């Protein structure tokens, strides 16, 4: 398939393989004239831009030259120093000229590096040694062959005595495997192989028919002893393959061209691809190992005189034809239909005002016969080229890493020397065995109910004091009487406290009275409240709260202090504030009646918050301990996250996992953890933390998912279970999939036994029931009134939102013990805001039905 | 760290080009230059040849399993310019659909996430990409993207159906539909992201970093993190990790994972998207993982076919 086109009658040379981007140099051909009869000569460099779909190539540099060329080469000599290399041209009169490609690209007219006219006649044969890019072989008339050193261009050496009789040297080629072997061929059909170390010809290859007129010679890229010769003679348009181990007659003869072959080119990327172009206008691609024609290039109706493989992009070839076109083709096939039309358009427009002879009159309108398109589709090579034969690699599968086999290359000298291995290996990858064993250990402890022993063992094993503390506190949580043990751990002796109590009570009361009377700003009211609560003196604590204006706290504390205290506090509260907001608190209090364990949690929680705030986070570790005491996993997680952000990828897991496992009976806790994990994922994005991404192939989401799923099942909360599943199995597993994978199946089994859809939802708590009736009625009315599908969809959405809200309300009705009152209040406020949002949302969406609202 | 758990003798008569496990990790599909596709049951450490699928007339480059909710469906692509979709019904495998709309070798096939139904992208050496979608009545509709990559597309990989960032969104937010997107890499050294808009496929992004053919691209699976990740590897030996933090998918930044001394043929993400397996022309597979500071580290080097693990290769030749 043709990709690019340049209107030049020129010899071409691709930039070396190591150079990026790909350039193509074009030097005006000698002994050819176009319709302008211009005798100018130029050396131009074009850039190949495959991202541009057009046929044009961008001219990157150009110089006018005095000579035209019989041969052009682009050596990587000088490429190492960053430049694009050296261009070498062979011209008439024995001229060899060197140019610095970098200078041409820079627009420097003085690009010539050196030249020599030592040869006789036109220099048609040039080749660069593939091993030493400074070694240039050249050939011209009178059997002249010179070897040049580009670093010292002045004096060439000869490979040996000139062969007799004196003939033109039509082509030279360096061996691709042995660097001191050179072959040359003459139009009379003789090929000579030279050994530069011995400085003499070592073998002469000649066909007994004497009809060969060598136009091209090429060594096998892989097999050192094989080469091909192409014949220009119309009576014998063949390519002969010779093996020097058996140099009496050609190994193979490839016959398909009907007229003489002008050039051949052997692909370096795939030794089974050999191009030839001949005077029968065809360009063929052969498999030189079998002689089979693999491909015929759809070409113009003109001879090609030069053809080259692109060294960097193995699928590309360039061909220069006598009709003045330099074309770039892909051998991979493709569709021509789009391009042929473009070509027609381009030709028509370019001929519009064409006046080549300067006669002042435009040529008569060109009757462009629709160019003959052989077929819209160009088939690719019959045999896949080596460069697309990709070896099997490793692909991941579910909990497995798959390693494929690979073809092993044998010594590189056998033709197509590939030995296949037909094994595929399945391997397992475990990246964090340590974590894996830890989590298994904890899970086992959780299953057998030996969490306390587990904690104890951890306490024993801990070296870091903080870690020890954490495990001790966790352990205490599991003890029968955690409160007194906590106090003990903190360093208080309950007995001593009891003795101090009356005294403390006095202090506290006095302070409280002071506070309420003089509104004296006591610096540490929190501390006093804390002390009061610590000794279990709720009355004093309430007093302090009231004194400080913390009515809500006072009422909540009073709840814990008993009905009597509550009543008194309420009375005092109503005395102090005639506000409306207070009613809210009172209503809440009724809900909190059952939360007897509140005081300790509140106290320790508050202490934790203070610790966290103070000293710029230095006391965060201690704060964590407080949260463990309070059972406040939410805060624990955020605090832990804060302290350990960058230090250790396992930190969150270390901290959180025990917490999940131990406080895990509570759904809310787990959901909080879930949220925390989501937050830490957020950190992943900013590069701070990769807690969970750094897991093993049995990824954490699975076990977290397992835990969460478990909680969801026990709580029969299908909304959450769905969402959590969606989070943790969204990778490739889906709850809805008909047949989950075995591992997932085990996890999901209980859920399937009890499909969440069938679980009856709890009734909405009474205090919210009226809301539901109101909203449902509202949506119903809207639905009846809504006519267009868009509104209906929106109402659907609103319905879903409401359903979610109801679920929240239901959840609150079984309000979690560990939720401290403050959070609780905030949440209720949020619900209020949510109501407002929904109403405004409905209003915005359906102004026409506003009256219904 | 890496241990061989199963060695499968495929009895392929020529080079094996691809091997893919199914969704459950119990079946293995392989394809080869011997024009065949083979399916093995590898339960319990043993291997049983379950099917030998013949139908391609050239080397088969890639196979891809569809999600099991569609049954046992396998797609294969070949140098014979065809894509064949196979389906197992009652224990026997038959051709479900054969697509011959490409003019040259079909190099890569990839199924979209199951949320989008049976949707297959195919990249071809003719430079075009086809997206085949199964309509409800069992017929297939091809959409062809012409001139996607000049002189050939080497790899296609779908974006996960999870919308970036959904893990962080409020759970009650309105559900937006995930956009159909895939990434492709080709012989024009480019990586392109394609996106469906109103049933038409349009080039959303063109990304250039490689200096030679892009051999493979792989869009990382997502669990809803706000960033998208794509790995690409090239003939030039470089592997890039592209990340996009922009939910709209507008800006992608490349990060060089490593420059290998040889062509890199294949990149593959682990199911959770945190480990990248890189298969090079030097018969080696290396596993890479992002460390906490955002650097990519080689966690394992495995010679293909060997279970020997070793530490990070510090002496890897730099070029």
CSV table of N, CA, C and O in Angstrom, one decimal, chain B residues 157-237:
chain,number,residue,atom,x,y,z
B,157,UNK,N,-6.9,-2.1,23.9
B,157,UNK,CA,-7.3,-2.5,25.2
B,157,UNK,C,-8.4,-1.5,25.7
B,157,UNK,O,-8.3,-0.3,25.5
B,158,UNK,N,-9.4,-2.1,26.3
B,158,UNK,CA,-10.6,-1.3,26.7
B,158,UNK,C,-10.3,-0.7,28.1
B,158,UNK,O,-9.7,-1.2,29.0
B,159,UNK,N,-10.9,0.5,28.2
B,159,UNK,CA,-11.0,1.1,29.6
B,159,UNK,C,-12.0,0.4,30.4
B,159,UNK,O,-13.0,-0.1,29.9
B,160,UNK,N,-11.8,0.3,31.7
B,160,UNK,CA,-12.7,-0.4,32.6
B,160,UNK,C,-14.0,0.4,32.6
B,160,UNK,O,-14.0,1.6,32.3
B,161,UNK,N,-15.1,-0.3,32.9
B,161,UNK,CA,-16.4,0.4,32.8
B,161,UNK,C,-16.7,1.2,34.1
B,161,UNK,O,-17.6,2.0,34.2
B,162,UNK,N,-15.8,1.1,35.1
B,162,UNK,CA,-15.9,1.8,36.3
B,162,UNK,C,-15.5,3.3,36.0
B,162,UNK,O,-14.5,3.6,35.4
B,163,UNK,N,-16.4,4.2,36.4
B,163,UNK,CA,-16.1,5.6,36.1
B,163,UNK,C,-15.0,6.0,37.1
B,163,UNK,O,-15.1,5.7,38.3
B,164,UNK,N,-13.9,6.7,36.6
B,164,UNK,CA,-12.9,7.1,37.5
B,164,UNK,C,-13.4,7.9,38.7
B,164,UNK,O,-14.3,8.8,38.5
B,165,UNK,N,-13.0,7.6,39.9
B,165,UNK,CA,-13.5,8.4,41.0
B,165,UNK,C,-14.7,8.0,41.7
B,165,UNK,O,-15.1,8.5,42.7
B,166,UNK,N,-15.4,6.9,41.2
B,166,UNK,CA,-16.7,6.6,41.8
B,166,UNK,C,-16.5,6.1,43.2
B,166,UNK,O,-17.5,6.1,44.0
B,167,UNK,N,-15.4,5.6,43.5
B,167,UNK,CA,-15.1,5.1,44.8
B,167,UNK,C,-15.3,6.2,45.9
B,167,UNK,O,-15.6,6.0,47.0
B,168,UNK,N,-15.0,7.4,45.4
B,168,UNK,CA,-15.0,8.6,46.3
B,168,UNK,C,-16.4,9.3,46.3
B,168,UNK,O,-16.6,10.1,47.2
B,169,UNK,N,-17.2,9.1,45.3
B,169,UNK,CA,-18.4,9.9,45.2
B,169,UNK,C,-19.4,9.6,46.3
B,169,UNK,O,-19.3,8.5,46.9
B,170,UNK,N,-20.3,10.5,46.5
B,170,UNK,CA,-21.4,10.3,47.4
B,170,UNK,C,-22.2,9.1,46.8
B,170,UNK,O,-22.5,9.0,45.7
B,171,UNK,N,-22.6,8.2,47.7
B,171,UNK,CA,-23.2,7.0,47.2
B,171,UNK,C,-24.6,7.3,46.6
B,171,UNK,O,-25.1,6.5,45.8
B,172,UNK,N,-25.2,8.4,47.0
B,172,UNK,CA,-26.5,8.7,46.5
B,172,UNK,C,-26.5,9.5,45.2
B,172,UNK,O,-27.6,9.8,44.7
B,173,UNK,N,-25.4,9.8,44.7
B,173,UNK,CA,-25.3,10.7,43.5
B,173,UNK,C,-25.9,10.0,42.3
B,173,UNK,O,-26.1,8.8,42.3
B,174,UNK,N,-26.4,10.8,41.4
B,174,UNK,CA,-27.0,10.2,40.2
B,174,UNK,C,-26.0,9.3,39.5
B,174,UNK,O,-24.9,9.7,39.3
B,175,UNK,N,-26.5,8.2,39.0
B,175,UNK,CA,-25.6,7.3,38.3
B,175,UNK,C,-25.3,7.8,36.9
B,175,UNK,O,-26.3,7.9,36.1
B,176,UNK,N,-24.1,8.0,36.6
B,176,UNK,CA,-23.8,8.4,35.2
B,176,UNK,C,-23.3,7.1,34.5
B,176,UNK,O,-22.7,6.2,35.1
B,177,UNK,N,-23.6,7.1,33.2
B,177,UNK,CA,-23.2,5.9,32.5
B,177,UNK,C,-21.8,6.0,32.1
B,177,UNK,O,-21.3,7.0,31.7
B,178,UNK,N,-21.0,4.9,32.3
B,178,UNK,CA,-19.6,4.9,31.9
B,178,UNK,C,-19.5,5.1,30.4
B,178,UNK,O,-20.3,4.6,29.6
B,179,UNK,N,-18.4,5.8,30.1
B,179,UNK,CA,-18.2,6.0,28.7
B,179,UNK,C,-17.4,4.9,28.1
B,179,UNK,O,-16.6,4.3,28.7
B,180,UNK,N,-17.7,4.5,26.8
B,180,UNK,CA,-17.0,3.4,26.2
B,180,UNK,C,-15.7,4.0,25.6
B,180,UNK,O,-15.7,5.0,24.8
B,181,UNK,N,-14.6,3.5,26.1
B,181,UNK,CA,-13.3,4.0,25.6
B,181,UNK,C,-12.4,2.9,25.5
B,181,UNK,O,-12.4,1.9,26.2
B,182,UNK,N,-11.4,3.0,24.5
B,182,UNK,CA,-10.4,2.0,24.5
B,182,UNK,C,-9.1,2.7,24.0
B,182,UNK,O,-9.1,3.8,23.4
B,183,UNK,N,-8.0,2.1,24.2
B,183,UNK,CA,-6.7,2.6,23.8
B,183,UNK,C,-6.1,1.7,22.7
B,183,UNK,O,-6.3,0.5,22.8
B,184,UNK,N,-5.4,2.3,21.8
B,184,UNK,CA,-4.7,1.5,20.8
B,184,UNK,C,-3.3,2.0,20.6
B,184,UNK,O,-3.0,3.1,20.8
B,185,UNK,N,-2.5,1.1,20.1
B,185,UNK,CA,-1.1,1.4,19.8
B,185,UNK,C,-0.7,0.9,18.5
B,185,UNK,O,-1.2,-0.2,18.1
B,186,UNK,N,0.1,1.6,17.7
B,186,UNK,CA,0.4,1.2,16.4
B,186,UNK,C,1.8,1.4,15.9
B,186,UNK,O,2.7,1.9,16.6
B,187,UNK,N,1.9,1.2,14.6
B,187,UNK,CA,3.2,1.3,13.9
B,187,UNK,C,3.6,2.7,13.6
B,187,UNK,O,4.7,3.0,13.1
B,188,UNK,N,2.7,3.7,13.9
B,188,UNK,CA,3.0,5.1,13.7
B,188,UNK,C,3.6,5.6,15.0
B,188,UNK,O,3.7,6.8,15.2
B,189,UNK,N,4.0,4.7,15.9
B,189,UNK,CA,4.6,5.1,17.2
B,189,UNK,C,3.6,5.8,18.2
B,189,UNK,O,4.1,6.3,19.2
B,190,UNK,N,2.4,5.8,17.8
B,190,UNK,CA,1.4,6.6,18.6
B,190,UNK,C,0.5,5.7,19.4
B,190,UNK,O,0.3,4.5,19.1
B,191,UNK,N,0.0,6.3,20.5
B,191,UNK,CA,-1.0,5.7,21.3
B,191,UNK,C,-2.2,6.6,21.2
B,191,UNK,O,-2.1,7.8,21.3
B,192,UNK,N,-3.4,5.9,20.9
B,192,UNK,CA,-4.6,6.8,20.7
B,192,UNK,C,-5.7,6.3,21.6
B,192,UNK,O,-5.8,5.1,21.8
B,193,UNK,N,-6.4,7.2,22.1
B,193,UNK,CA,-7.6,6.8,22.9
B,193,UNK,C,-8.9,7.2,22.1
B,193,UNK,O,-9.0,8.3,21.5
B,194,UNK,N,-9.7,6.2,22.0
B,194,UNK,CA,-10.9,6.3,21.2
B,194,UNK,C,-12.1,6.3,22.2
B,194,UNK,O,-12.1,5.6,23.2
B,195,UNK,N,-13.1,7.1,21.8
B,195,UNK,CA,-14.3,7.2,22.7
B,195,UNK,C,-15.6,7.2,21.8
B,195,UNK,O,-15.6,7.8,20.7
B,196,UNK,N,-16.6,6.6,22.3
B,196,UNK,CA,-17.8,6.5,21.6
B,196,UNK,C,-18.7,7.7,21.9
B,196,UNK,O,-18.9,8.0,23.1
B,197,UNK,N,-19.1,8.4,20.9
B,197,UNK,CA,-20.1,9.5,21.1
B,197,UNK,C,-21.2,9.3,20.1
B,197,UNK,O,-21.0,9.3,18.9
B,198,UNK,N,-22.4,9.2,20.6
B,198,UNK,CA,-23.6,9.0,19.7
B,198,UNK,C,-23.4,7.9,18.7
B,198,UNK,O,-23.7,8.0,17.5
B,199,UNK,N,-22.9,6.8,19.2
B,199,UNK,CA,-22.7,5.6,18.3
B,199,UNK,C,-21.5,5.7,17.4
B,199,UNK,O,-21.3,4.8,16.6
B,200,UNK,N,-20.8,6.8,17.4
B,200,UNK,CA,-19.7,6.9,16.5
B,200,UNK,C,-18.4,6.9,17.3
B,200,UNK,O,-18.3,7.4,18.4
B,201,UNK,N,-17.4,6.4,16.7
B,201,UNK,CA,-16.1,6.3,17.4
B,201,UNK,C,-15.2,7.5,17.0
B,201,UNK,O,-15.0,7.7,15.8
B,202,UNK,N,-14.7,8.2,17.9
B,202,UNK,CA,-13.9,9.4,17.6
B,202,UNK,C,-12.6,9.3,18.4
B,202,UNK,O,-12.5,8.8,19.5
B,203,UNK,N,-11.5,9.8,17.8
B,203,UNK,CA,-10.2,9.9,18.4
B,203,UNK,C,-10.3,11.0,19.5
B,203,UNK,O,-10.6,12.1,19.2
B,204,UNK,N,-10.1,10.5,20.7
B,204,UNK,CA,-10.2,11.5,21.9
B,204,UNK,C,-8.8,12.1,22.2
B,204,UNK,O,-8.7,13.2,22.6
B,205,UNK,N,-7.8,11.2,22.0
B,205,UNK,CA,-6.5,11.7,22.5
B,205,UNK,C,-5.4,11.0,21.7
B,205,UNK,O,-5.5,9.8,21.3
B,206,UNK,N,-4.4,11.7,21.3
B,206,UNK,CA,-3.2,11.1,20.6
B,206,UNK,C,-2.0,11.3,21.5
B,206,UNK,O,-1.7,12.4,21.9
B,207,UNK,N,-1.3,10.3,21.8
B,207,UNK,CA,-0.2,10.4,22.7
B,207,UNK,C,1.1,9.9,22.1
B,207,UNK,O,1.1,8.8,21.6
B,208,UNK,N,2.1,10.7,22.2
B,208,UNK,CA,3.4,10.3,21.6
B,208,UNK,C,4.5,10.3,22.6
B,208,UNK,O,4.7,11.3,23.3
B,209,UNK,N,5.2,9.2,22.7
B,209,UNK,CA,6.3,9.2,23.6
B,209,UNK,C,7.3,8.2,23.1
B,209,UNK,O,8.5,8.3,23.2
B,210,UNK,N,6.8,7.1,22.4
B,210,UNK,CA,7.7,6.1,21.9
B,210,UNK,C,8.3,6.6,20.6
B,210,UNK,O,7.8,7.3,19.8
B,211,UNK,N,9.5,6.0,20.3
B,211,UNK,CA,10.2,6.4,19.1
B,211,UNK,C,10.2,5.2,18.1
B,211,UNK,O,10.9,5.3,17.1
B,212,UNK,N,9.4,4.2,18.4
B,212,UNK,CA,9.3,3.1,17.5
B,212,UNK,C,7.9,2.5,17.7
B,212,UNK,O,7.2,3.0,18.5
B,213,UNK,N,7.7,1.4,16.9
B,213,UNK,CA,6.4,0.8,17.0
B,213,UNK,C,5.9,0.6,18.4
B,213,UNK,O,6.7,0.0,19.2
B,214,UNK,N,4.7,0.9,18.7
B,214,UNK,CA,4.1,0.5,20.0
B,214,UNK,C,3.6,-0.9,19.8
B,214,UNK,O,2.8,-1.2,18.9
B,215,UNK,N,4.2,-1.8,20.6
B,215,UNK,CA,3.8,-3.2,20.5
B,215,UNK,C,2.6,-3.6,21.3
B,215,UNK,O,1.9,-4.5,20.9
B,216,UNK,N,2.4,-3.0,22.5
B,216,UNK,CA,1.3,-3.4,23.3
B,216,UNK,C,0.8,-2.2,24.1
B,216,UNK,O,1.6,-1.4,24.5
B,217,UNK,N,-0.5,-2.2,24.4
B,217,UNK,CA,-1.0,-1.2,25.3
B,217,UNK,C,-1.9,-2.0,26.3
B,217,UNK,O,-2.5,-3.0,25.9
B,218,UNK,N,-2.0,-1.5,27.5
B,218,UNK,CA,-2.9,-2.2,28.5
B,218,UNK,C,-3.5,-1.2,29.4
B,218,UNK,O,-2.8,-0.4,30.1
B,219,UNK,N,-4.8,-1.1,29.4
B,219,UNK,CA,-5.5,-0.2,30.3
B,219,UNK,C,-5.7,-0.9,31.6
B,219,UNK,O,-6.2,-2.0,31.6
B,220,UNK,N,-5.2,-0.3,32.7
B,220,UNK,CA,-5.3,-1.0,34.0
B,220,UNK,C,-6.7,-1.1,34.5
B,220,UNK,O,-7.5,-0.2,34.3
B,221,UNK,N,-7.0,-2.3,35.1
B,221,UNK,CA,-8.3,-2.4,35.7
B,221,UNK,C,-8.5,-1.3,36.8
B,221,UNK,O,-7.5,-0.9,37.3
B,222,UNK,N,-9.7,-0.9,37.0
B,222,UNK,CA,-10.0,0.1,38.0
B,222,UNK,C,-10.9,-0.3,39.0
B,222,UNK,O,-11.9,-1.1,38.7
B,223,UNK,N,-10.7,0.1,40.3
B,223,UNK,CA,-11.7,-0.1,41.3
B,223,UNK,C,-12.4,1.2,41.6
B,223,UNK,O,-13.0,1.3,42.6
B,224,UNK,N,-12.2,2.2,40.7
B,224,UNK,CA,-12.9,3.4,40.9
B,224,UNK,C,-12.1,4.5,41.5
B,224,UNK,O,-12.5,5.5,42.0
B,225,UNK,N,-10.8,4.3,41.4
B,225,UNK,CA,-9.8,5.4,41.8
B,225,UNK,C,-10.0,6.6,40.8
B,225,UNK,O,-10.4,6.4,39.7
B,226,UNK,N,-9.6,7.8,41.3
B,226,UNK,CA,-9.9,8.9,40.4
B,226,UNK,C,-9.0,8.9,39.2
B,226,UNK,O,-9.2,9.7,38.3
B,227,UNK,N,-7.9,8.2,39.2
B,227,UNK,CA,-7.0,8.3,38.1
B,227,UNK,C,-7.1,7.1,37.2
B,227,UNK,O,-7.4,6.0,37.6
B,228,UNK,N,-6.9,7.3,35.9
B,228,UNK,CA,-6.8,6.2,35.0
B,228,UNK,C,-5.3,5.9,34.7
B,228,UNK,O,-4.5,6.7,34.7
B,229,UNK,N,-5.1,4.6,34.4
B,229,UNK,CA,-3.7,4.2,34.1
B,229,UNK,C,-3.6,3.3,32.9
B,229,UNK,O,-4.4,2.4,32.7
B,230,UNK,N,-2.6,3.6,32.0
B,230,UNK,CA,-2.4,2.8,30.8
B,230,UNK,C,-0.9,2.5,30.8
B,230,UNK,O,-0.1,3.3,31.1
B,231,UNK,N,-0.6,1.3,30.4
B,231,UNK,CA,0.8,0.9,30.2
B,231,UNK,C,1.0,0.7,28.7
B,231,UNK,O,0.1,0.2,28.0
B,232,UNK,N,2.2,1.1,28.2
B,232,UNK,CA,2.5,0.9,26.8
B,232,UNK,C,3.9,0.4,26.7
B,232,UNK,O,4.8,0.8,27.5
B,233,UNK,N,4.1,-0.4,25.7
B,233,UNK,CA,5.5,-0.9,25.5
B,233,UNK,C,5.8,-0.8,24.0
B,233,UNK,O,4.9,-0.8,23.2
B,234,UNK,N,7.1,-0.8,23.7
B,234,UNK,CA,7.4,-0.5,22.3
B,234,UNK,C,8.6,-1.3,21.8
B,234,UNK,O,9.4,-1.9,22.6
B,235,UNK,N,8.8,-1.3,20.5
B,235,UNK,CA,10.0,-1.8,19.8
B,235,UNK,C,11.2,-1.1,20.4
B,235,UNK,O,12.3,-1.7,20.4
B,236,UNK,N,11.1,0.1,20.8
B,236,UNK,CA,12.3,0.9,21.2
B,236,UNK,C,12.7,0.4,22.6
B,236,UNK,O,13.6,1.0,23.2
B,237,UNK,N,12.1,-0.6,23.2
B,237,UNK,CA,12.5,-1.1,24.5
B,237,UNK,C,11.9,-0.3,25.7
B,237,UNK,O,12.2,-0.7,26.8
